[in-house]
Amino acid sequence: MKVNIDESWKKILQPEFEKGYFKELIPFIKKEYATHRCYPRGKDIFSAFDHCPFDQVKVVIIGQDPYHGPGQANGLCFSVHDNISHPPSLINIFKELNSDIGKPLSQSGDLSVWAKQGVLLLNATLTVRAHRAGSHQGKGWEQFTDAVIESISSQKENVVFLLWGGFAKKKGRKIDAQKHHILSSGHPSPLSANRGYWFGNKHFSKTNDYLNSIGRTTINW
């Protein structure tokens, strides 16, 4: 099956594209996009991979669904297009960045600048119907993104995985903790953050401390 995705990832993931679940997923997604408003735009579905080739992956952040509001989702977890109001989780991410490393609160919610430095911003489900959170869950995307995580875990070493919230931690069971550096905390959503499970995790400085310790270029958050 031909899938329009970065060539480095195509080599890694081609076996997944030939599996039954993926061959069933694609017509479902095509029908959803043809009959309903869905996000992100079709050309952005695999944007996380296109912005961060396999050989450049140093950090992985795992999200859940794309944002389901108008103009928000851009194919990178927690990220939104420029000139779009920052969703609550993204606001809390920027607040922790400010507290952790002193970075001023960003006017842009587009996190592609992270992706281009080797941060894979991976949602567990890559598409969603407008205004219906979770509407494309259980259709095959989760199996596909599990395969992505397993491929990184098995074929790379010393990748930093940031697991924010219970859903990401569950996905993180696919990671070989002996080969990689795993940081876990609560989710940046207000429900979790306001209960004390997010703020103060210092994941951004801890990530750079680890990358520096193994001689890799740090991330300019």
C-alpha positions as a printed NumPy array, in Angstrom:
array([[  0.   ,   0.   ,   0.   ],
       [  1.346,   3.442,  -0.947],
       [  1.299,   5.922,   1.952],
       [  2.544,   9.489,   1.59 ],
       [  4.981,   9.678,   4.495],
       [  8.633,  10.66 ,   4.938],
       [ 10.893,   8.123,   3.196],
       [ 12.89 ,   7.28 ,   6.34 ],
       [  9.678,   6.271,   8.093],
       [  8.297,   4.495,   5.033],
       [ 11.249,   2.089,   5.16 ],
       [ 10.56 ,   1.367,   8.821],
       [  6.769,   1.188,   8.688],
       [  6.098,  -0.417,   5.293],
       [  5.215,  -3.77 ,   6.93 ],
       [  2.443,  -2.013,   8.867],
       [  0.954,  -0.554,   5.689],
       [  0.492,  -4.079,   4.344],
       [ -1.329,  -5.44 ,   7.394],
       [ -5.073,  -6.024,   7.442],
       [ -5.865,  -3.479,  10.143],
       [ -4.169,  -0.679,   8.178],
       [ -5.865,  -1.683,   4.932],
       [ -9.184,  -1.374,   6.774],
       [ -8.194,   1.903,   8.455],
       [ -7.47 ,   3.814,   5.24 ],
       [-10.943,   3.469,   3.619],
       [-12.548,   4.371,   6.963],
       [-10.466,   7.575,   7.134],
       [-11.15 ,   8.432,   3.486],
       [-14.902,   8.05 ,   4.037],
       [-14.8  ,  10.143,   7.216],
       [-12.969,  12.962,   5.431],
       [-15.372,  12.753,   2.484],
       [-18.54 ,  12.872,   4.584],
       [-17.581,  14.875,   7.69 ],
       [-15.246,  17.687,   8.66 ],
       [-12.162,  16.035,  10.129],
       [ -8.84 ,  17.187,  11.487],
       [ -6.013,  17.67 ,  10.773],
       [ -6.043,  18.461,   7.063],
       [ -5.344,  15.39 ,   4.973],
       [ -1.871,  16.574,   4.038],
       [ -1.01 ,  16.988,   7.746],
       [ -2.051,  13.524,   8.982],
       [  1.549,  12.272,   8.923],
       [  3.087,  15.665,   9.675],
       [  4.823,  14.425,  12.848],
       [  6.852,  12.004,  10.723],
       [  7.531,  14.468,   7.924],
       [  8.924,  17.054,  10.357],
       [ 11.062,  14.525,  12.25 ],
       [ 12.727,  11.787,  10.161],
       [ 13.419,   8.485,  11.879],
       [ 17.19 ,   8.911,  12.038],
       [ 16.793,  12.298,  13.76 ],
       [ 14.482,  11.208,  16.589],
       [ 15.967,  12.115,  19.984],
       [ 12.825,  12.796,  22.001],
       [  9.281,  11.409,  21.769],
       [  6.225,  13.112,  23.253],
       [  3.039,  11.034,  23.119],
       [ -0.365,  12.686,  22.889],
       [ -3.819,  11.173,  22.517],
       [ -6.173,  12.737,  19.924],
       [ -5.646,  15.654,  17.571],
       [ -7.466,  18.813,  18.644],
       [-10.997,  18.716,  17.25 ],
       [-11.75 ,  22.454,  17.037],
       [-11.621,  24.531,  13.83 ],
       [ -8.111,  25.236,  12.57 ],
       [ -6.336,  23.813,  15.612],
       [ -4.767,  20.456,  14.709],
       [ -1.619,  20.523,  12.582],
       [ -0.523,  16.892,  12.889],
       [  1.838,  17.423,  15.837],
       [  0.605,  16.53 ,  19.315],
       [ -0.206,  19.497,  21.586],
       [  0.647,  21.881,  18.706],
       [ -1.648,  24.325,  16.888],
       [ -1.315,  26.496,  13.813],
       [ -0.091,  30.046,  14.208],
       [ -2.767,  32.643,  15.053],
       [ -4.872,  29.994,  16.827],
       [ -5.652,  30.463,  20.512],
       [ -3.611,  28.152,  22.693],
       [ -5.623,  25.231,  24.133],
       [ -5.402,  24.79 ,  27.935],
       [ -2.897,  21.916,  27.798],
       [ -0.559,  23.915,  25.583],
       [ -0.838,  26.907,  27.89 ],
       [  0.259,  24.704,  30.79 ],
       [  3.144,  23.302,  28.745],
       [  4.384,  26.827,  28.123],
       [  3.929,  27.724,  31.804],
       [  6.079,  24.76 ,  32.837],
       [  8.679,  25.735,  30.248],
       [  8.779,  29.209,  31.774],
       [  9.085,  27.851,  35.305],
       [ 11.606,  25.161,  34.364],
       [ 14.047,  26.941,  32.057],
       [ 12.847,  30.55 ,  32.122],
       [ 11.58 ,  30.565,  28.548],
       [  9.1  ,  33.422,  27.949],
       [  5.552,  32.33 ,  27.147],
       [  5.379,  31.766,  23.403],
       [  3.032,  33.716,  21.165],
       [  3.076,  30.863,  18.655],
       [  1.526,  27.514,  19.466],
       [  3.211,  25.814,  16.512],
       [  5.667,  23.258,  17.92 ],
       [  7.196,  22.329,  14.577],
       [ 10.375,  24.085,  15.725],
       [ 10.729,  21.273,  18.288],
       [ 10.01 ,  18.58 ,  15.7  ],
       [ 12.724,  19.885,  13.4  ],
       [ 15.23 ,  19.385,  16.221],
       [ 14.384,  15.716,  16.695],
       [ 11.259,  15.766,  18.858],
       [  8.625,  13.354,  17.523],
       [  5.254,  14.814,  18.518],
       [  3.139,  11.682,  18.173],
       [ -0.583,  11.439,  18.785],
       [ -1.866,   7.934,  19.476],
       [ -4.741,   8.588,  17.067],
       [ -3.803,  10.663,  14.033],
       [ -7.252,  11.894,  12.994],
       [-10.538,  12.993,  14.558],
       [-13.985,  14.148,  13.475],
       [-14.681,  17.809,  14.204],
       [-16.051,  18.476,  17.698],
       [-16.069,  14.754,  18.558],
       [-13.099,  13.856,  20.704],
       [-12.116,  10.212,  20.387],
       [-14.26 ,   9.645,  17.314],
       [-11.481,   7.852,  15.419],
       [-10.238,   5.781,  18.305],
       [-10.387,   1.999,  18.052],
       [-10.127,   1.998,  14.25 ],
       [ -6.484,   0.997,  13.91 ],
       [ -4.48 ,   4.138,  14.589],
       [ -3.482,   2.917,  18.038],
       [ -2.022,  -0.286,  16.609],
       [ -0.103,   1.751,  14.067],
       [  1.353,   4.167,  16.63 ],
       [  2.227,   1.252,  18.916],
       [  4.302,  -0.063,  15.999],
       [  5.952,   3.356,  15.674],
       [  6.935,   3.326,  19.346],
       [  8.157,  -0.271,  19.175],
       [ 10.252,   0.54 ,  16.095],
       [ 11.943,   3.452,  17.861],
       [ 12.461,   1.353,  20.975],
       [ 13.983,  -1.608,  19.156],
       [ 16.006,   0.172,  16.457],
       [ 17.348,   3.179,  18.35 ],
       [ 19.072,   3.824,  21.679],
       [ 19.046,   6.597,  24.289],
       [ 15.831,   8.257,  23.117],
       [ 14.029,  10.375,  25.716],
       [ 10.346,   9.47 ,  26.048],
       [  8.1  ,  12.016,  27.777],
       [  4.981,  10.257,  29.049],
       [  2.382,  12.778,  30.194],
       [ -0.711,  11.254,  31.769],
       [ -2.115,   7.757,  32.091],
       [ -2.788,   7.268,  28.398],
       [  0.799,   8.033,  27.396],
       [  2.131,   5.852,  30.206],
       [  0.074,   2.958,  28.875],
       [  1.545,   3.463,  25.401],
       [  4.939,   3.606,  27.051],
       [  4.766,  -0.07 ,  27.95 ],
       [  6.136,  -0.706,  24.464],
       [  9.422,   1.029,  25.364],
       [ 12.548,  -0.848,  26.433],
       [ 13.468,   1.043,  29.603],
       [ 16.945,  -0.498,  29.57 ],
       [ 17.804,   1.244,  26.302],
       [ 15.968,   4.538,  26.656],
       [ 15.362,   7.38 ,  29.119],
       [ 11.741,   7.635,  30.276],
       [ 10.273,  10.636,  32.108],
       [  6.696,  10.415,  33.387],
       [  4.303,  12.894,  34.96 ],
       [  0.669,  13.903,  34.995],
       [ -0.963,  15.343,  31.895],
       [ -0.735,  19.105,  31.23 ],
       [ -4.521,  19.391,  31.01 ],
       [ -6.039,  21.661,  33.687],
       [ -7.724,  18.714,  35.43 ],
       [ -4.364,  17.064,  36.079],
       [ -2.182,  20.164,  36.308],
       [ -4.36 ,  21.885,  38.873],
       [ -4.133,  18.809,  41.098],
       [ -0.365,  19.085,  41.207],
       [  0.501,  16.307,  38.761],
       [  2.057,  18.447,  36.013],
       [  3.721,  21.616,  37.226],
       [  7.235,  21.186,  38.509],
       [  8.069,  18.043,  36.536],
       [ 11.02 ,  19.873,  34.93 ],
       [ 10.905,  17.529,  31.962],
       [ 12.4  ,  20.093,  29.599],
       [ 15.571,  20.687,  31.602],
       [ 15.811,  17.001,  32.511],
       [ 15.613,  16.071,  28.832],
       [ 18.421,  18.444,  27.956],
       [ 20.501,  17.308,  30.917],
       [ 20.25 ,  13.736,  29.67 ],
       [ 20.98 ,  14.612,  26.042],
       [ 23.982,  16.623,  27.163],
       [ 25.209,  13.72 ,  29.312],
       [ 25.327,  11.402,  26.296],
       [ 26.904,  13.976,  23.993],
       [ 23.854,  14.846,  21.944],
       [ 22.678,  18.298,  20.944],
       [ 20.081,  19.636,  23.367],
       [ 16.642,  20.9  ,  22.355],
       [ 16.033,  24.631,  22.054],
       [ 12.583,  24.545,  23.604]])
